[in-house]
PDB file of C-alpha atoms in Angstrom:
ATOM      1  CA  MET A   1     -19.476 -25.514 -90.184  1.00 77.00           C
ATOM      2  CA  ARG A   2     -15.802 -25.972 -89.270  1.00 85.00           C
ATOM      3  CA  PHE A   3     -13.531 -28.588 -90.772  1.00 90.00           C
ATOM      4  CA  ASP A   4     -10.032 -29.517 -89.647  1.00 89.00           C
ATOM      5  CA  PHE A   5      -7.504 -30.909 -92.092  1.00 91.00           C
ATOM      6  CA  SER A   6      -4.394 -32.634 -90.799  1.00 88.00           C
ATOM      7  CA  VAL A   7      -1.236 -33.298 -92.830  1.00 91.00           C
ATOM      8  CA  ILE A   8       1.843 -35.022 -91.436  1.00 88.00           C
ATOM      9  CA  VAL A   9       5.004 -34.344 -93.422  1.00 90.00           C
ATOM     10  CA  TRP A  10       8.689 -34.044 -92.566  1.00 86.00           C
ATOM     11  CA  GLY A  11      12.051 -34.806 -94.069  1.00 87.00           C
ATOM     12  CA  GLU A  12      13.607 -33.931 -97.401  1.00 91.00           C
ATOM     13  CA  ARG A  13      11.888 -36.572 -99.532  1.00 93.00           C
ATOM     14  CA  TYR A  14       8.383 -36.185 -98.112  1.00 93.00           C
ATOM     15  CA  VAL A  15       8.469 -32.404 -98.107  1.00 95.00           C
ATOM     16  CA  ARG A  16       9.492 -32.510-101.774  1.00 97.00           C
ATOM     17  CA  VAL A  17       6.541 -34.808-102.587  1.00 96.00           C
ATOM     18  CA  TYR A  18       4.230 -32.551-100.588  1.00 96.00           C
ATOM     19  CA  LEU A  19       5.395 -29.413-102.429  1.00 97.00           C
ATOM     20  CA  ASP A  20       5.572 -31.063-105.861  1.00 96.00           C
ATOM     21  CA  ALA A  21       2.263 -32.921-105.769  1.00 96.00           C
ATOM     22  CA  THR A  22       0.198 -33.039-102.585  1.00 96.00           C
ATOM     23  CA  ILE A  23      -0.251 -29.319-102.037  1.00 97.00           C
ATOM     24  CA  HIS A  24      -1.492 -28.956-105.638  1.00 96.00           C
ATOM     25  CA  ALA A  25      -4.271 -31.478-104.986  1.00 96.00           C
ATOM     26  CA  HIS A  26      -5.174 -29.821-101.687  1.00 95.00           C
ATOM     27  CA  LEU A  27      -5.298 -26.380-103.315  1.00 96.00           C
ATOM     28  CA  ALA A  28      -7.541 -27.654-106.100  1.00 96.00           C
ATOM     29  CA  ALA A  29      -9.964 -29.096-103.554  1.00 94.00           C
ATOM     30  CA  LEU A  30      -9.866 -26.095-101.217  1.00 94.00           C
ATOM     31  CA  ARG A  31     -10.570 -23.617-104.033  1.00 94.00           C
ATOM     32  CA  ARG A  32     -13.976 -25.269-104.406  1.00 94.00           C
ATOM     33  CA  PHE A  33     -14.554 -26.075-100.728  1.00 93.00           C
ATOM     34  CA  PRO A  34     -17.408 -23.857 -99.498  1.00 92.00           C
ATOM     35  CA  TRP A  35     -16.300 -23.943 -95.834  1.00 92.00           C
ATOM     36  CA  ALA A  36     -12.598 -23.207 -96.392  1.00 88.00           C
ATOM     37  CA  GLY A  37     -12.909 -19.863 -94.632  1.00 87.00           C
ATOM     38  CA  ASP A  38     -13.862 -21.617 -91.394  1.00 91.00           C
ATOM     39  CA  ALA A  39     -11.434 -24.536 -91.760  1.00 93.00           C
ATOM     40  CA  ILE A  40      -8.080 -25.101 -90.088  1.00 93.00           C
ATOM     41  CA  TYR A  41      -5.304 -26.859 -92.006  1.00 95.00           C
ATOM     42  CA  TYR A  42      -2.830 -28.391 -89.561  1.00 92.00           C
ATOM     43  CA  LEU A  43       0.668 -29.217 -90.748  1.00 93.00           C
ATOM     44  CA  LEU A  44       2.449 -31.542 -88.324  1.00 89.00           C
ATOM     45  CA  THR A  45       6.141 -31.304 -89.043  1.00 90.00           C
ATOM     46  CA  ASP A  46       9.576 -30.431 -87.703  1.00 90.00           C
ATOM     47  CA  ASP A  47      11.220 -26.985 -87.655  1.00 92.00           C
ATOM     48  CA  GLU A  48      13.307 -27.385 -90.808  1.00 93.00           C
ATOM     49  CA  SER A  49      10.428 -28.790 -92.859  1.00 93.00           C
ATOM     50  CA  ALA A  50       8.107 -26.019 -91.624  1.00 96.00           C
ATOM     51  CA  ARG A  51      10.575 -23.408 -92.881  1.00 96.00           C
ATOM     52  CA  ARG A  52      10.811 -25.060 -96.305  1.00 96.00           C
ATOM     53  CA  ILE A  53       7.048 -25.347 -96.618  1.00 97.00           C
ATOM     54  CA  GLY A  54       6.398 -21.838 -95.289  1.00 96.00           C
ATOM     55  CA  ASP A  55       8.855 -20.305 -97.770  1.00 96.00           C
ATOM     56  CA  HIS A  56       7.229 -21.977-100.782  1.00 96.00           C
ATOM     57  CA  PRO A  57       5.000 -19.791-103.014  1.00 95.00           C
ATOM     58  CA  LEU A  58       2.175 -22.352-102.966  1.00 96.00           C
ATOM     59  CA  PHE A  59       2.053 -22.166 -99.184  1.00 96.00           C
ATOM     60  CA  ARG A  60       1.083 -18.503 -99.465  1.00 95.00           C
ATOM     61  CA  GLU A  61      -1.795 -19.485-101.722  1.00 95.00           C
ATOM     62  CA  LEU A  62      -2.832 -22.193 -99.274  1.00 96.00           C
ATOM     63  CA  ALA A  63      -2.762 -19.695 -96.410  1.00 96.00           C
ATOM     64  CA  SER A  64      -4.944 -17.331 -98.439  1.00 95.00           C
ATOM     65  CA  LEU A  65      -7.636 -20.017 -98.712  1.00 95.00           C
ATOM     66  CA  VAL A  66      -7.597 -21.564 -95.257  1.00 95.00           C
ATOM     67  CA  ARG A  67      -6.136 -20.852 -91.826  1.00 96.00           C
ATOM     68  CA  VAL A  68      -2.897 -22.831 -91.503  1.00 97.00           C
ATOM     69  CA  LYS A  69      -1.379 -23.888 -88.195  1.00 95.00           C
ATOM     70  CA  PHE A  70       1.980 -25.569 -87.882  1.00 94.00           C
ATOM     71  CA  GLU A  71       2.155 -28.172 -85.124  1.00 87.00           C
ATOM     72  CA  LEU A  72       5.868 -28.665 -84.599  1.00 86.00           C
ATOM     73  CA  PHE A  73       7.583 -31.656 -83.089  1.00 80.00           C
ATOM     74  CA  PRO A  74      11.300 -32.173 -82.471  1.00 71.00           C
ATOM     75  CA  SER A  75      13.233 -34.070 -85.132  1.00 68.00           C
ATOM     76  CA  HIS A  76      14.479 -36.594 -82.574  1.00 65.00           C
ATOM     77  CA  GLU A  77      10.897 -37.806 -82.071  1.00 63.00           C
ATOM     78  CA  TYR A  78      10.959 -39.611 -85.399  1.00 64.00           C
ATOM     79  CA  ALA A  79      14.641 -40.510 -85.644  1.00 64.00           C
ATOM     80  CA  ALA A  80      14.219 -43.947 -84.087  1.00 67.00           C
ATOM     81  CA  ASN A  81      10.848 -44.966 -85.522  1.00 64.00           C
ATOM     82  CA  LYS A  82       8.978 -42.826 -88.036  1.00 65.00           C
ATOM     83  CA  TRP A  83       5.760 -44.853 -87.723  1.00 63.00           C
ATOM     84  CA  ALA A  84       5.662 -44.297 -83.978  1.00 66.00           C
ATOM     85  CA  ALA A  85       6.032 -40.564 -84.696  1.00 67.00           C
ATOM     86  CA  VAL A  86       3.153 -40.705 -87.188  1.00 65.00           C
ATOM     87  CA  ARG A  87       0.967 -42.417 -84.574  1.00 66.00           C
ATOM     88  CA  ARG A  88       1.879 -39.729 -82.027  1.00 70.00           C
ATOM     89  CA  CYS A  89       0.947 -37.035 -84.555  1.00 63.00           C
ATOM     90  CA  HIS A  90      -2.410 -38.675 -85.229  1.00 59.00           C
ATOM     91  CA  ARG A  91      -3.104 -38.913 -81.507  1.00 64.00           C
ATOM     92  CA  ARG A  92      -2.304 -35.207 -81.105  1.00 65.00           C
ATOM     93  CA  GLN A  93      -4.912 -34.341 -83.729  1.00 62.00           C
ATOM     94  CA  VAL A  94      -7.695 -36.624 -82.536  1.00 56.00           C
ATOM     95  CA  VAL A  95      -9.408 -34.963 -79.625  1.00 52.00           C
TER      96      VAL A  95
END
């Protein structure tokens, strides 16, 4: 059985929260998730945030548990209205 996880995160403050707290909770759940090997963990983010997340030691642990795919979007997409960008990200993930 395949599961898809989708996380939307970008920007200094939210990436810090993701790396300081959120990823810990996701790792704890995925360590016990019996279908993690078949799951895809999508990170919807911008280029700079993807680099910060990808360079973090906990990201390597995450990638060892589940296949991770970055879905990148340009920073200008959220500059005017971050909630519109979040809606666009959700629409990209719902197929």
